[in-house]
Short mmCIF file of C-alpha atoms in Angstrom, two decimals:
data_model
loop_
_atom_site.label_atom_id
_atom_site.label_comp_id
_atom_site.label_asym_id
_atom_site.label_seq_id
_atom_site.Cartn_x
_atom_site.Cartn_y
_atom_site.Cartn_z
CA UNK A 1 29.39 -39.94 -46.81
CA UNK A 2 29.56 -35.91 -46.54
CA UNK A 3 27.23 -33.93 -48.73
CA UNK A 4 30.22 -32.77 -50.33
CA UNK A 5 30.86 -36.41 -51.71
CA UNK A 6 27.59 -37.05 -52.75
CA UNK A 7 27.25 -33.57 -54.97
CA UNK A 8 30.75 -34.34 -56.75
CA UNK A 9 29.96 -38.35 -57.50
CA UNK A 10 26.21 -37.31 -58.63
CA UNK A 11 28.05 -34.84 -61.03
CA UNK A 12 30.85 -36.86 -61.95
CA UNK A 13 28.20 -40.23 -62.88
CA UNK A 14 25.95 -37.43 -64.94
CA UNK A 15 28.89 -36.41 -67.03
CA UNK A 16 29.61 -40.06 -67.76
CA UNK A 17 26.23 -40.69 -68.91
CA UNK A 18 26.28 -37.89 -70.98
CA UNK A 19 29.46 -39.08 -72.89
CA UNK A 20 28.91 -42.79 -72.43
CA UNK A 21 25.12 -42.98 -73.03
CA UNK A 22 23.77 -45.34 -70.28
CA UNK A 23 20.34 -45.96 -69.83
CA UNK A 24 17.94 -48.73 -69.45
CA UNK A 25 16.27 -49.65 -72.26
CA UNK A 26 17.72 -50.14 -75.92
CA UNK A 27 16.91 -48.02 -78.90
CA UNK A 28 15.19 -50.35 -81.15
CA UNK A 29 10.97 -50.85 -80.97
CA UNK A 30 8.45 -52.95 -82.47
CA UNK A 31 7.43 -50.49 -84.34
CA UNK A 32 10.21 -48.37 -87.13
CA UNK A 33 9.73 -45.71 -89.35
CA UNK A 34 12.66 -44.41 -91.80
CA UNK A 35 13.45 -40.59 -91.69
CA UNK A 36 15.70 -38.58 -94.98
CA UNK A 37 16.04 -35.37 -96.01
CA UNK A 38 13.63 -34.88 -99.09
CA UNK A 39 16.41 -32.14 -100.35
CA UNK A 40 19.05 -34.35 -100.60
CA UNK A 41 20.35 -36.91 -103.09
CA UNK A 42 19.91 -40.67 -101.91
CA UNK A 43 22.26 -43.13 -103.28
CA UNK A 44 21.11 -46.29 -102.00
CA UNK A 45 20.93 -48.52 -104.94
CA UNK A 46 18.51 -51.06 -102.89
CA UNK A 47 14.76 -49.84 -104.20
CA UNK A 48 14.00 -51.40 -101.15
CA UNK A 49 16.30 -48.51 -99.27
CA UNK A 50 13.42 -46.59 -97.11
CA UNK A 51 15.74 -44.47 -95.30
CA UNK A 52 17.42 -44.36 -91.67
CA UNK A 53 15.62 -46.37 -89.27
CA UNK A 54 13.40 -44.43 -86.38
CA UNK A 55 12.03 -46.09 -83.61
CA UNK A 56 8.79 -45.72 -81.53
CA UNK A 57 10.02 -43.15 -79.35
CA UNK A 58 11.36 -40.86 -82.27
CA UNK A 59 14.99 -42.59 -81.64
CA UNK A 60 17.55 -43.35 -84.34
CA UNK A 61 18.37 -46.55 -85.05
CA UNK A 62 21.62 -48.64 -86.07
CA UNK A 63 20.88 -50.61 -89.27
CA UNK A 64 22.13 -54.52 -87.42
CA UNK A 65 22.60 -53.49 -84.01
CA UNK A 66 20.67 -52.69 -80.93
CA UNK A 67 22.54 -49.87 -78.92
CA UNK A 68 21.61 -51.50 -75.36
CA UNK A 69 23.53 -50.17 -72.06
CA UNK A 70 22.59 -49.61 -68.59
CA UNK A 71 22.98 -47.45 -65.39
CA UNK A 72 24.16 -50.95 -63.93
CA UNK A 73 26.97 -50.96 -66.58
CA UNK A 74 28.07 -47.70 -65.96
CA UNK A 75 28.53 -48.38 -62.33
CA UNK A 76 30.16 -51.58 -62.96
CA UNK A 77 32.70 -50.04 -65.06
CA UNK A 78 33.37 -47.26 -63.29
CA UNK A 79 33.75 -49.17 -59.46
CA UNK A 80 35.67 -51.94 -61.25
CA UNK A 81 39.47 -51.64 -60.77
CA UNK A 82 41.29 -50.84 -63.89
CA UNK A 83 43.38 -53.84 -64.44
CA UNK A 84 45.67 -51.11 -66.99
CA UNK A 85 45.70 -48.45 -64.34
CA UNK A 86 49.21 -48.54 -63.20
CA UNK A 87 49.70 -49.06 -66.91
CA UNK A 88 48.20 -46.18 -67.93
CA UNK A 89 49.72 -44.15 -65.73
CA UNK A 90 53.31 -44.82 -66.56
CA UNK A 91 52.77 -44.10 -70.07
CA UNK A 92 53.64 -40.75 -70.39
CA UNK A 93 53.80 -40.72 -74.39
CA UNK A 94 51.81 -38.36 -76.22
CA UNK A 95 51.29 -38.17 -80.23
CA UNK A 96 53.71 -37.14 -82.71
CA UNK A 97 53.75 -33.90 -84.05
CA UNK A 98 55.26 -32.25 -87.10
CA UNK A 99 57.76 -30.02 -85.50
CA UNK A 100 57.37 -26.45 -87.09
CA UNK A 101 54.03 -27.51 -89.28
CA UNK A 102 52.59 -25.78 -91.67
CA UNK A 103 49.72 -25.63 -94.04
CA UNK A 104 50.49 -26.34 -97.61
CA UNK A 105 49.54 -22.85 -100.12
CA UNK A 106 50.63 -24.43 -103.28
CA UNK A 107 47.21 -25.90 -104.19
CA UNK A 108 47.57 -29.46 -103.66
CA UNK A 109 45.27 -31.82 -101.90
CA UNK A 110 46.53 -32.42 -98.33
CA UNK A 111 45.26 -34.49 -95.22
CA UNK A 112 46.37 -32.86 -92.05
CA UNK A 113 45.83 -34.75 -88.32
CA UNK A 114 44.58 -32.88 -85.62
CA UNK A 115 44.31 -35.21 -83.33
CA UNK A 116 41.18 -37.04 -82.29
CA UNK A 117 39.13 -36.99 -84.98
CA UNK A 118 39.90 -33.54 -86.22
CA UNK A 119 41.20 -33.65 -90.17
CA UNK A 120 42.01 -30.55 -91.80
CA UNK A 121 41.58 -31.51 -95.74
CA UNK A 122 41.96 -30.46 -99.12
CA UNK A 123 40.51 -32.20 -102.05
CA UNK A 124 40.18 -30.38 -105.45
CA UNK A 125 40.87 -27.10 -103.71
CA UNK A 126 38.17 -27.35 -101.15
CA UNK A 127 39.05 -27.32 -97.44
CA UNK A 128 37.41 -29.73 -95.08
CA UNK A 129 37.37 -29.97 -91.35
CA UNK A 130 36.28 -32.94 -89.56
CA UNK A 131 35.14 -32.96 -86.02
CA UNK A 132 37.17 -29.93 -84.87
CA UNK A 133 37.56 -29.73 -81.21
CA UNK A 134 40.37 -27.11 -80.86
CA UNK A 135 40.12 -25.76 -77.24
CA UNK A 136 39.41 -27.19 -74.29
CA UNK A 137 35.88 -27.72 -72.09
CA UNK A 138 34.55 -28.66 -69.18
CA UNK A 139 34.79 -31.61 -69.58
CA UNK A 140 37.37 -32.67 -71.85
CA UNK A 141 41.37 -31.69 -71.77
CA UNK A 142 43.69 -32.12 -74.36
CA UNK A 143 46.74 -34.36 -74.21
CA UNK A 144 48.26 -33.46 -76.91
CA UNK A 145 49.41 -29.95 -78.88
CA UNK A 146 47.69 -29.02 -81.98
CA UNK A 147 50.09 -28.35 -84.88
CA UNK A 148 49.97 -25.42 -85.30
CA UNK A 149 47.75 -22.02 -83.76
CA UNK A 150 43.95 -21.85 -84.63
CA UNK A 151 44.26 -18.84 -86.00
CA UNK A 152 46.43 -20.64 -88.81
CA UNK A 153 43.52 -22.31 -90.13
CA UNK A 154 42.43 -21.37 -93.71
CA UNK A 155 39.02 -20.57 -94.67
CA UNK A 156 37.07 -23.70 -94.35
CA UNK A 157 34.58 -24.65 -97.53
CA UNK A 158 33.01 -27.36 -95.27
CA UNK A 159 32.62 -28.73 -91.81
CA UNK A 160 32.16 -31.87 -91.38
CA UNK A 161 30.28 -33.15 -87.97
CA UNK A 162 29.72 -36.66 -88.10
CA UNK A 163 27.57 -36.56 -84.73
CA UNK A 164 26.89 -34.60 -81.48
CA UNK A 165 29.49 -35.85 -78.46
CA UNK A 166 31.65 -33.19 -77.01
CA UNK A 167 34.65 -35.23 -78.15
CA UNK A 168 33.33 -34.72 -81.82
CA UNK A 169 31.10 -31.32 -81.36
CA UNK A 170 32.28 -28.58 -79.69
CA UNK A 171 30.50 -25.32 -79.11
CA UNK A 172 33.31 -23.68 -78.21
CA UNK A 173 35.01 -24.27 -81.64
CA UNK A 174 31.97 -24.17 -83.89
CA UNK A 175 31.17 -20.38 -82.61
CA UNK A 176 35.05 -19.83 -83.66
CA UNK A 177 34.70 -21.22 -86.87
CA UNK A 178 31.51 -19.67 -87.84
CA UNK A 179 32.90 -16.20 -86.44
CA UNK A 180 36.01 -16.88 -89.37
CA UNK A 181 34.24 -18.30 -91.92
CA UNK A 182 31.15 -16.47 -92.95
CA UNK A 183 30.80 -18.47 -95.98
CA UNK A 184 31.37 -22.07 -94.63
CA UNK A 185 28.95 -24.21 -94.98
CA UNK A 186 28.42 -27.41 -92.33
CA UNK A 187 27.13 -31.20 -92.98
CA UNK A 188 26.12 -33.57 -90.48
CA UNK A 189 23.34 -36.02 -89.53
CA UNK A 190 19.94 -35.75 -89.28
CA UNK A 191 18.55 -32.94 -86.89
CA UNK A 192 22.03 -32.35 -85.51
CA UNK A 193 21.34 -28.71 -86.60
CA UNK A 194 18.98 -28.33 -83.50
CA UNK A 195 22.20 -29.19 -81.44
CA UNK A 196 24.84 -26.38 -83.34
CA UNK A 197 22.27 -24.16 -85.13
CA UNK A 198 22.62 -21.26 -82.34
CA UNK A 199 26.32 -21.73 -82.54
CA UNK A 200 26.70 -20.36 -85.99
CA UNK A 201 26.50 -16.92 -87.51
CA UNK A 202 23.53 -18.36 -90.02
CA UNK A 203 25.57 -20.57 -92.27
CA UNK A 204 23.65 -22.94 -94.15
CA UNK A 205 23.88 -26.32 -92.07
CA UNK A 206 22.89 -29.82 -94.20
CA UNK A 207 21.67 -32.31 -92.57
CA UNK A 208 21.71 -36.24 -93.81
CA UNK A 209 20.13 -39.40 -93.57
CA UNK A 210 22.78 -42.38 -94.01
CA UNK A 211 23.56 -42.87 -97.68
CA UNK A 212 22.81 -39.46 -98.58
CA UNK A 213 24.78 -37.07 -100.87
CA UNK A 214 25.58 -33.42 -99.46
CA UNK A 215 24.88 -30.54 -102.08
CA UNK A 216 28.64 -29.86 -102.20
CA UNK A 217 31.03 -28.40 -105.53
CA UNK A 218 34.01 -29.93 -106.55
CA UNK A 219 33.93 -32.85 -104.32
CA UNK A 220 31.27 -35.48 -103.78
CA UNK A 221 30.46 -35.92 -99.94
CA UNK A 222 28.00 -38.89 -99.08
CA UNK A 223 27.26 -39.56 -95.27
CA UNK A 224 27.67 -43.21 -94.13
CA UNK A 225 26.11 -45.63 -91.45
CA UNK A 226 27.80 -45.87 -88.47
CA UNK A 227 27.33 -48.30 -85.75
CA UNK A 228 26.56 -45.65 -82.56
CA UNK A 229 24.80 -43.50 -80.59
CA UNK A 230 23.78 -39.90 -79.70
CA UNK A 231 23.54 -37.60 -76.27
CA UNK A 232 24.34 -34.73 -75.20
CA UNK A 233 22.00 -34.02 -71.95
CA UNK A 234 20.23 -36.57 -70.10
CA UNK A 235 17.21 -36.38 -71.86
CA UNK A 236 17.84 -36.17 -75.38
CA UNK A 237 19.18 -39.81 -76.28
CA UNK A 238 19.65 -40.96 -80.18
CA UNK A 239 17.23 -37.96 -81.42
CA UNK A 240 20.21 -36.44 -83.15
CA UNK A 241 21.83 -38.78 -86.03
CA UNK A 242 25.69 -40.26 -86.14
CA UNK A 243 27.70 -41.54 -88.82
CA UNK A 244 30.74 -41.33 -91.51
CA UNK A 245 31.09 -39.10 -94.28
CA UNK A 246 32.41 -40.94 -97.53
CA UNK A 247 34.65 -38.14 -99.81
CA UNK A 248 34.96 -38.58 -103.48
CA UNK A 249 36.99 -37.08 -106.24
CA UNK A 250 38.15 -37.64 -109.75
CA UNK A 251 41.58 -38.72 -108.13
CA UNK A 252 40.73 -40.24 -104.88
CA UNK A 253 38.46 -41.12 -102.44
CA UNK A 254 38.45 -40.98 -98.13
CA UNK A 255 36.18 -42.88 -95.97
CA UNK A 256 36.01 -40.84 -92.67
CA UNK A 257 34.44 -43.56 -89.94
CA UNK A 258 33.50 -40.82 -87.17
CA UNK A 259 32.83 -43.10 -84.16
CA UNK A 260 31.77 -46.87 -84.43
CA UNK A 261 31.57 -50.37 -83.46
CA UNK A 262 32.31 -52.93 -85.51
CA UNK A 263 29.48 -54.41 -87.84
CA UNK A 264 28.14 -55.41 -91.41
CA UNK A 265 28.08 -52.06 -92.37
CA UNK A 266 31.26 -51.55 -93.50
CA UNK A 267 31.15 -54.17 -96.05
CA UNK A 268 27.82 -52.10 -96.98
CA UNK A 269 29.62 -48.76 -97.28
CA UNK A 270 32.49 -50.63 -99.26
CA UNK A 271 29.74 -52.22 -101.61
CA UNK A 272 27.95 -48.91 -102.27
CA UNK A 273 30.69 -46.70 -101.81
CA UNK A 274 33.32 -48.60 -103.49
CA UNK A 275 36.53 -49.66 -101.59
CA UNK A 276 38.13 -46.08 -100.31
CA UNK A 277 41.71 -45.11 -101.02
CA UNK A 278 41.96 -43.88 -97.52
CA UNK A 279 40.16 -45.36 -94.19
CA UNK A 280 40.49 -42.67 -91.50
CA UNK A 281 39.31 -45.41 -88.79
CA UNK A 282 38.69 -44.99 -84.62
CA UNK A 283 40.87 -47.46 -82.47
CA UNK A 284 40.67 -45.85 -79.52
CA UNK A 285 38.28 -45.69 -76.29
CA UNK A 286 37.80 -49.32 -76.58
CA UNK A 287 38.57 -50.58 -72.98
CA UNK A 288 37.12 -51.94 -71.52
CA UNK A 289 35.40 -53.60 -74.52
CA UNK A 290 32.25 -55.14 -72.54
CA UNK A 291 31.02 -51.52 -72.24
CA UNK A 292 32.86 -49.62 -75.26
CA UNK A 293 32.17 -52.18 -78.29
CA UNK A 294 28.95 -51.23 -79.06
CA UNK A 295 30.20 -47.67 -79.48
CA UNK A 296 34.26 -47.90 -80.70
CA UNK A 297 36.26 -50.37 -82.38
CA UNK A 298 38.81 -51.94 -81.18
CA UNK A 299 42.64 -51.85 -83.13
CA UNK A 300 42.16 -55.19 -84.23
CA UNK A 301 38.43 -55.15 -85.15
CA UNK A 302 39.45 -51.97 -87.14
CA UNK A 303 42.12 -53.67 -88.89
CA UNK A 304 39.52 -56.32 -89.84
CA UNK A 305 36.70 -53.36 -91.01
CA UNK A 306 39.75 -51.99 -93.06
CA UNK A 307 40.05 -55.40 -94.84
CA UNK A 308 36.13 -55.53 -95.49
CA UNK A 309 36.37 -52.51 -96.77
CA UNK A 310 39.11 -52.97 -99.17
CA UNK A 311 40.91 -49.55 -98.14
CA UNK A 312 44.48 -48.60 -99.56
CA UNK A 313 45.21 -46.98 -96.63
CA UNK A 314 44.88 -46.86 -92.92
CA UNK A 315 44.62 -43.85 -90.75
CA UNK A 316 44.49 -44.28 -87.10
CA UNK A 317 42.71 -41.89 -85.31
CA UNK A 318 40.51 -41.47 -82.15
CA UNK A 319 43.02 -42.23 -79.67
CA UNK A 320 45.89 -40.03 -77.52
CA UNK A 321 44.02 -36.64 -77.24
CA UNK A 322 41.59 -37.10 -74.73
CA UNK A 323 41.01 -39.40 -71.88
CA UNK A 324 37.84 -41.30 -72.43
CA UNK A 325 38.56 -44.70 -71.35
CA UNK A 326 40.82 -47.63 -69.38
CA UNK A 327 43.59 -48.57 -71.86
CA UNK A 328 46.89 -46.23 -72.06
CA UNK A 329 46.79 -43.19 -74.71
CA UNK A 330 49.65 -45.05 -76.66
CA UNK A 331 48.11 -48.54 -76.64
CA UNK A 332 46.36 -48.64 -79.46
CA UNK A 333 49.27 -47.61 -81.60
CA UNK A 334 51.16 -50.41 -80.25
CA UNK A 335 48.26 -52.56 -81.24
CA UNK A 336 48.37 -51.55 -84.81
CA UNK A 337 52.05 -52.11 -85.27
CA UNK A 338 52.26 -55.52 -83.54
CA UNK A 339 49.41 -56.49 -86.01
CA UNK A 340 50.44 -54.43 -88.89
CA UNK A 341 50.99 -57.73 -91.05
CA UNK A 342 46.82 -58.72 -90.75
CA UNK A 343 46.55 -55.34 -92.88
CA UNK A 344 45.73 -55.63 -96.67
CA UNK A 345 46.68 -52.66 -97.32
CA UNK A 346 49.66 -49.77 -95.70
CA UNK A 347 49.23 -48.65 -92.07
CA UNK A 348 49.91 -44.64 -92.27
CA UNK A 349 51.69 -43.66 -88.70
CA UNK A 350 49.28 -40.73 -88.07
CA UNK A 351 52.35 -37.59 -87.26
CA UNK A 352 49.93 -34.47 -86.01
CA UNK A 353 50.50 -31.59 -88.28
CA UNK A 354 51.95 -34.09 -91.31
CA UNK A 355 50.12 -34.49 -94.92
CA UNK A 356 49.19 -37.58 -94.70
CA UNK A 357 48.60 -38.58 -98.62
CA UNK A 358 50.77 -40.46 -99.96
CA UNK A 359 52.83 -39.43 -102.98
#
């Protein structure tokens, strides 16, 4: 094998551990301690609530399940033949998008796709973005347009990260943003502002503990459990928090799921929360599901974390922007539809660049 080889796999296997997380040993310990932000609001109603978990090494913790992976399961994925690839290939289908979109002005609330996991919202005349990832990087390329130019966007109240991948956390973007919106103000998990806080221009960056409320106006933010995990080097594994971000109003509410597997915690958030009008819920990177579970849900687990928690609504997202994983960009559409009779509730079909509330 040439030197040549060897530099480009021993880059190629770092860049998948950074996105995929593999390691060997699992996050939880013997010993936990629980970690909050003393500023915030928490609105646990358990008295028995201590906080988000930490483990011995200073690691976050998910609430039911260990995050366990290896460098073994990495390489098995990766040298395993993709039973989908010829699949995948021949899909040539990208997202749908609003052909000559643009941003509402008359005041109303509006819930606009990005792709991915980037929402551009309004609720109660406040303007949310969630997740923005609006140019490309090294090492992710988009596969489908955004709706409409960058420079487009309105100013932004509140950014929403709900953790620190590239997919979800872009430097790139977040020095844009900042640059445009002197004023905006940015929530996330705990200690995620070590990640972004050299990014900004000095905006005030909130950081929460699961079940914590943001110190917003006009809309009531709370940030959710997810079932995850956090990188972004190869040293710095779970020290920066992940989850959801829960959005309330007089009118209506939005459960955003960021990234997640599938486990008890939605019927927590729904039980806590209340059931959400609208579930803005990841269905893709899923394949293959040996290696992805623990990290994204699958189009039919997310139909049955929809159920449990009692949405209205269901917003596919996380899927037909980037290539992250083995199934085709489109699959997990087709998913949805051919099991859109399991939903209790109405599947939304996510059109980029569309308001997505319903009227």
């Amino acid at each position: 094998m040439s030197k040549q080889v060897v530099v480009s796999f021993t880059l190629l296997m770092s860049l998948l551990l950074v996105l995929f997380g593999s390691c060997s040993v699992s996050e939880n310990s013997k010993k936990t301690t629980y970690m909050q932000n003393p500023r915030l609001k928490t609105i646990h109603p358990d008295v028995e609530w201590k906080g988000t978990p930490v483990n011995e090494k200073g690691q976050f913790a998910n609430l039911y399940l260990e995050f366990e992976s290896s460098f073994a399961d990495l390489w098995k994925w990766q040298t395993s033949k993709n039973p989908q690839r010829e699949e995948k290939k021949a899909d040539t289908r990208t997202l749908t998008v609003k052909q000559g979109a643009e941003i509402p002005k008359n005041g109303d609330d509006f819930l606009i796709w990005l792709g991915h996991a980037s929402y551009l919202i309004q609720l109660n005349g406040k303007v949310l973005l969630t997740d923005p990832v609006l140019f490309d990087n090294f090492f992710l390329k988009r596969q489908s347009d955004l709706p409409f130019p960058v420079e487009s966007l309105p100013s932004i109240d509140y950014l929403l990260l709900s953790h620190n991948h590239r997919d979800h956390c872009d430097k790139k973007t977040i020095q844009f943003l900042s640059d445009k919106n002197p004023d905006m103000k940015i929530l996330t998990g705990l200690k995620v502002g070590e990640v972004i806080d050299d990014w900004t221009r000095g905006q005030e960056i909130q950081e929460a503990g699961w079940y914590q409320e943001f110190q917003t106006e006009g809309i009531t933010i709370t940030y959710v459990p997810a079932r995850h995990w956090s990188r972004r080097w190869l040293w710095d594994l779970n020290e920066n928090l992940w989850g959801g971000f829960y959005l309330s109003t007089s009118e209506q509410t939005v459960y955003f799921m960021g990234d997640s597997g599938f486990g008890p915690h939605f019927k927590d958030i729904s039980t806590i929360m209340g059931k959400p009008d609208y579930c803005l819920m990841g269905v893709g990177a899923y394949k293959p599901e040996w290696f992805m579970a623990q990290a994204h849900i699958s189009p039919t687990d997310a139909i049955t974390a929809f159920n449990i928690l009692g949405g209205t609504y269901f917003i596919p997202m996380h899927y037909g922007t980037f290539d992250l994983s083995d199934e085709p960009k489109m699959e997990p559409w087709d998913v949805l539809k051919a099991n859109e009779g399991q939903l209790a509730g109405t599947l939304i079909a996510p059109v980029v660049g569309a308001n997505l509330f319903q009227r």
